Amino acid sequence: MISVNSYLVVTPDGYILCNDVRHIINSIKPYCYRLNGSQLKNFNALITRHIQRQDWHKPIKKQKYIISKDIYVIKLTTEEIKLFY
């Protein structure tokens, strides 16, 4: 199965198309404080819950993990994905 860039991560510097939760987390890491093991586990759970709740209109707010401005994770439809290609 071909992976599809179905998530759009909007950061202060631009946007990134992502395939899955792990890709989303790796794209957000440069905007986070240096996290230890337990903080990283909590941060991963925060992102996973955000996606499971489908809070696309709400940002991942600048909390104790994120250094700069709010970051948005948006689920794209097939038609929206075509706009990027």
Coordinates of N, CA and C in Angstrom, one line a residue:
M1 N 0.8 -1.2 0.0 CA 0.0 0.0 0.0 C 0.9 1.2 0.0
I2 N 0.6 2.2 -0.8 CA 1.3 3.4 -0.9 C 0.9 4.4 0.2
S3 N 1.9 4.9 0.9 CA 1.6 5.8 2.0 C 1.1 7.2 1.4
V4 N 0.1 7.8 2.1 CA -0.5 9.0 1.6 C -0.2 10.1 2.6
N5 N 0.2 11.3 2.2 CA 0.4 12.4 3.1 C -1.0 12.9 3.5
S6 N -1.6 12.4 4.5 CA -2.9 12.7 4.9 C -3.1 13.7 6.0
Y7 N -1.9 14.2 6.6 CA -2.0 15.2 7.7 C -1.1 16.4 7.3
L8 N -1.6 17.5 7.5 CA -0.9 18.8 7.3 C -0.5 19.4 8.7
V9 N 0.8 19.5 8.9 CA 1.3 20.1 10.1 C 1.7 21.5 9.8
V10 N 1.0 22.5 10.4 CA 1.3 23.9 10.2 C 2.1 24.4 11.4
T11 N 3.4 24.8 11.1 CA 4.3 25.3 12.1 C 4.5 26.8 11.9
P12 N 5.2 27.4 12.8 CA 5.5 28.9 12.6 C 6.3 29.2 11.3
D13 N 7.1 28.2 10.9 CA 8.0 28.4 9.7 C 7.4 28.0 8.4
G14 N 6.3 27.3 8.4 CA 5.7 26.8 7.1 C 4.7 25.6 7.4
Y15 N 4.7 24.7 6.5 CA 3.9 23.5 6.7 C 4.6 22.3 6.2
I16 N 4.2 21.1 6.7 CA 4.8 19.8 6.4 C 3.6 18.8 6.2
L17 N 3.7 18.0 5.1 CA 2.8 17.0 4.9 C 3.3 15.7 5.6
C18 N 2.5 15.1 6.4 CA 2.9 13.9 7.1 C 2.0 12.7 6.9
N19 N 2.6 11.5 7.1 CA 1.9 10.3 6.8 C 1.2 9.7 8.0
D20 N 1.8 9.8 9.2 CA 1.3 9.1 10.4 C 1.7 9.9 11.6
V21 N 1.3 9.3 12.8 CA 1.6 10.0 14.0 C 3.1 10.2 14.3
R22 N 3.9 9.1 14.0 CA 5.3 9.2 14.2 C 5.9 10.3 13.4
H23 N 5.5 10.4 12.1 CA 6.0 11.5 11.2 C 5.6 12.9 11.8
I24 N 4.4 13.0 12.3 CA 3.9 14.3 12.9 C 4.8 14.6 14.0
I25 N 5.1 13.7 14.9 CA 5.9 14.0 16.1 C 7.3 14.4 15.7
N26 N 7.9 13.7 14.8 CA 9.2 14.1 14.3 C 9.3 15.4 13.7
S27 N 8.2 15.8 13.0 CA 8.2 17.1 12.4 C 8.0 18.3 13.4
I28 N 7.4 18.0 14.5 CA 7.1 19.0 15.6 C 8.3 19.1 16.5
K29 N 9.1 18.1 16.7 CA 10.2 18.1 17.6 C 11.1 19.3 17.6
P30 N 11.5 19.8 16.4 CA 12.4 21.0 16.3 C 11.8 22.2 17.0
Y31 N 10.5 22.2 17.3 CA 9.8 23.3 17.9 C 9.5 23.1 19.4
C32 N 10.1 22.0 19.9 CA 9.9 21.7 21.3 C 11.2 21.9 22.1
Y33 N 11.0 22.0 23.4 CA 12.2 21.9 24.3 C 12.8 20.5 24.3
R34 N 14.0 20.4 24.8 CA 14.6 19.1 24.8 C 13.9 18.3 25.9
L35 N 13.4 17.1 25.5 CA 12.5 16.3 26.3 C 13.2 15.1 26.8
N36 N 13.0 14.8 28.1 CA 13.6 13.5 28.6 C 12.6 12.4 28.3
G37 N 12.9 11.2 28.7 CA 12.1 10.0 28.3 C 10.6 10.1 28.7
S38 N 10.3 10.5 30.0 CA 8.9 10.5 30.4 C 8.2 11.7 29.7
Q39 N 8.9 12.8 29.6 CA 8.3 14.0 28.9 C 8.0 13.6 27.4
L40 N 8.9 12.9 26.8 CA 8.7 12.5 25.4 C 7.5 11.6 25.3
K41 N 7.4 10.7 26.2 CA 6.2 9.7 26.2 C 4.9 10.5 26.4
N42 N 4.9 11.5 27.3 CA 3.7 12.3 27.5 C 3.4 13.1 26.3
F43 N 4.4 13.7 25.6 CA 4.2 14.5 24.4 C 3.6 13.6 23.3
N44 N 4.2 12.4 23.1 CA 3.6 11.5 22.1 C 2.2 11.2 22.4
A45 N 1.8 11.0 23.6 CA 0.4 10.7 24.0 C -0.5 11.9 23.7
L46 N 0.1 13.1 24.0 CA -0.7 14.4 23.7 C -1.0 14.5 22.2
I47 N 0.0 14.2 21.3 CA -0.3 14.3 19.9 C -1.2 13.2 19.4
T48 N -1.1 12.0 20.0 CA -2.0 10.9 19.6 C -3.4 11.2 20.0
R49 N -3.6 11.7 21.2 CA -5.0 12.0 21.7 C -5.6 13.2 20.8
H50 N -4.7 14.1 20.5 CA -5.2 15.2 19.6 C -5.7 14.7 18.3
I51 N -5.1 13.7 17.7 CA -5.5 13.1 16.4 C -6.7 12.3 16.6
Q52 N -6.8 11.5 17.7 CA -7.9 10.6 18.0 C -9.2 11.4 18.2
R53 N -9.0 12.5 18.9 CA -10.2 13.4 19.2 C -10.6 14.2 18.0
Q54 N -9.8 14.2 17.0 CA -10.0 15.0 15.7 C -10.3 16.4 16.0
D55 N -9.4 17.0 16.8 CA -9.4 18.4 17.1 C -8.7 19.3 16.1
W56 N -9.1 19.2 14.8 CA -8.4 19.8 13.7 C -8.4 21.3 13.8
H57 N -9.5 21.9 14.4 CA -9.6 23.3 14.4 C -8.9 23.9 15.6
K58 N -8.4 23.1 16.5 CA -7.7 23.6 17.7 C -6.2 23.4 17.5
P59 N -5.4 24.4 18.0 CA -3.9 24.2 17.9 C -3.4 23.4 19.0
I60 N -2.2 22.8 18.7 CA -1.5 22.2 19.8 C -0.8 23.4 20.5
K61 N -1.3 23.8 21.6 CA -0.9 25.1 22.2 C 0.6 25.1 22.7
K62 N 1.1 26.3 22.8 CA 2.4 26.5 23.4 C 2.3 26.1 24.9
Q63 N 2.7 25.0 25.2 CA 2.6 24.5 26.6 C 4.0 24.3 27.1
K64 N 4.1 23.4 28.0 CA 5.5 23.2 28.6 C 6.4 22.4 27.6
Y65 N 5.8 21.9 26.5 CA 6.7 21.2 25.5 C 7.1 22.1 24.4
I66 N 6.2 22.9 23.9 CA 6.5 23.7 22.6 C 7.1 25.0 22.9
I67 N 8.2 25.4 22.3 CA 8.9 26.6 22.5 C 8.2 27.8 21.9
S68 N 7.9 27.7 20.6 CA 7.4 28.9 19.8 C 5.9 28.8 19.8
K69 N 5.3 29.4 18.8 CA 3.9 29.6 18.6 C 3.1 28.3 18.5
D70 N 1.8 28.4 18.4 CA 0.9 27.2 18.3 C 1.2 26.5 17.0
I71 N 1.0 25.2 17.1 CA 1.2 24.3 15.9 C -0.2 23.6 15.6
Y72 N -0.6 23.6 14.4 CA -1.8 22.9 14.0 C -1.5 21.6 13.3
V73 N -2.4 20.6 13.6 CA -2.3 19.4 12.8 C -3.7 19.2 12.2
I74 N -3.8 19.1 10.9 CA -5.0 19.0 10.2 C -5.1 17.8 9.3
K75 N -6.2 17.1 9.4 CA -6.5 15.9 8.6 C -7.0 16.4 7.2
L76 N -6.3 15.9 6.2 CA -6.7 16.3 4.8 C -7.6 15.2 4.1
T77 N -8.5 15.7 3.3 CA -9.3 14.8 2.5 C -8.6 14.5 1.2
T78 N -9.1 13.6 0.5 CA -8.4 13.2 -0.8 C -8.4 14.4 -1.7
E79 N -9.4 15.2 -1.8 CA -9.4 16.4 -2.7 C -8.4 17.4 -2.2
E80 N -8.3 17.6 -0.9 CA -7.3 18.6 -0.4 C -5.9 18.1 -0.6
I81 N -5.6 16.8 -0.5 CA -4.3 16.3 -0.8 C -3.9 16.6 -2.2
K82 N -4.8 16.5 -3.2 CA -4.6 16.8 -4.6 C -4.1 18.2 -4.8
L83 N -4.5 19.2 -4.0 CA -4.1 20.6 -4.1 C -2.6 20.7 -4.0
F84 N -1.9 19.8 -3.2 CA -0.5 20.0 -3.0 C 0.3 19.4 -4.1
Y85 N -0.3 18.6 -5.0 CA 0.5 18.0 -6.1 C 0.1 18.4 -7.5

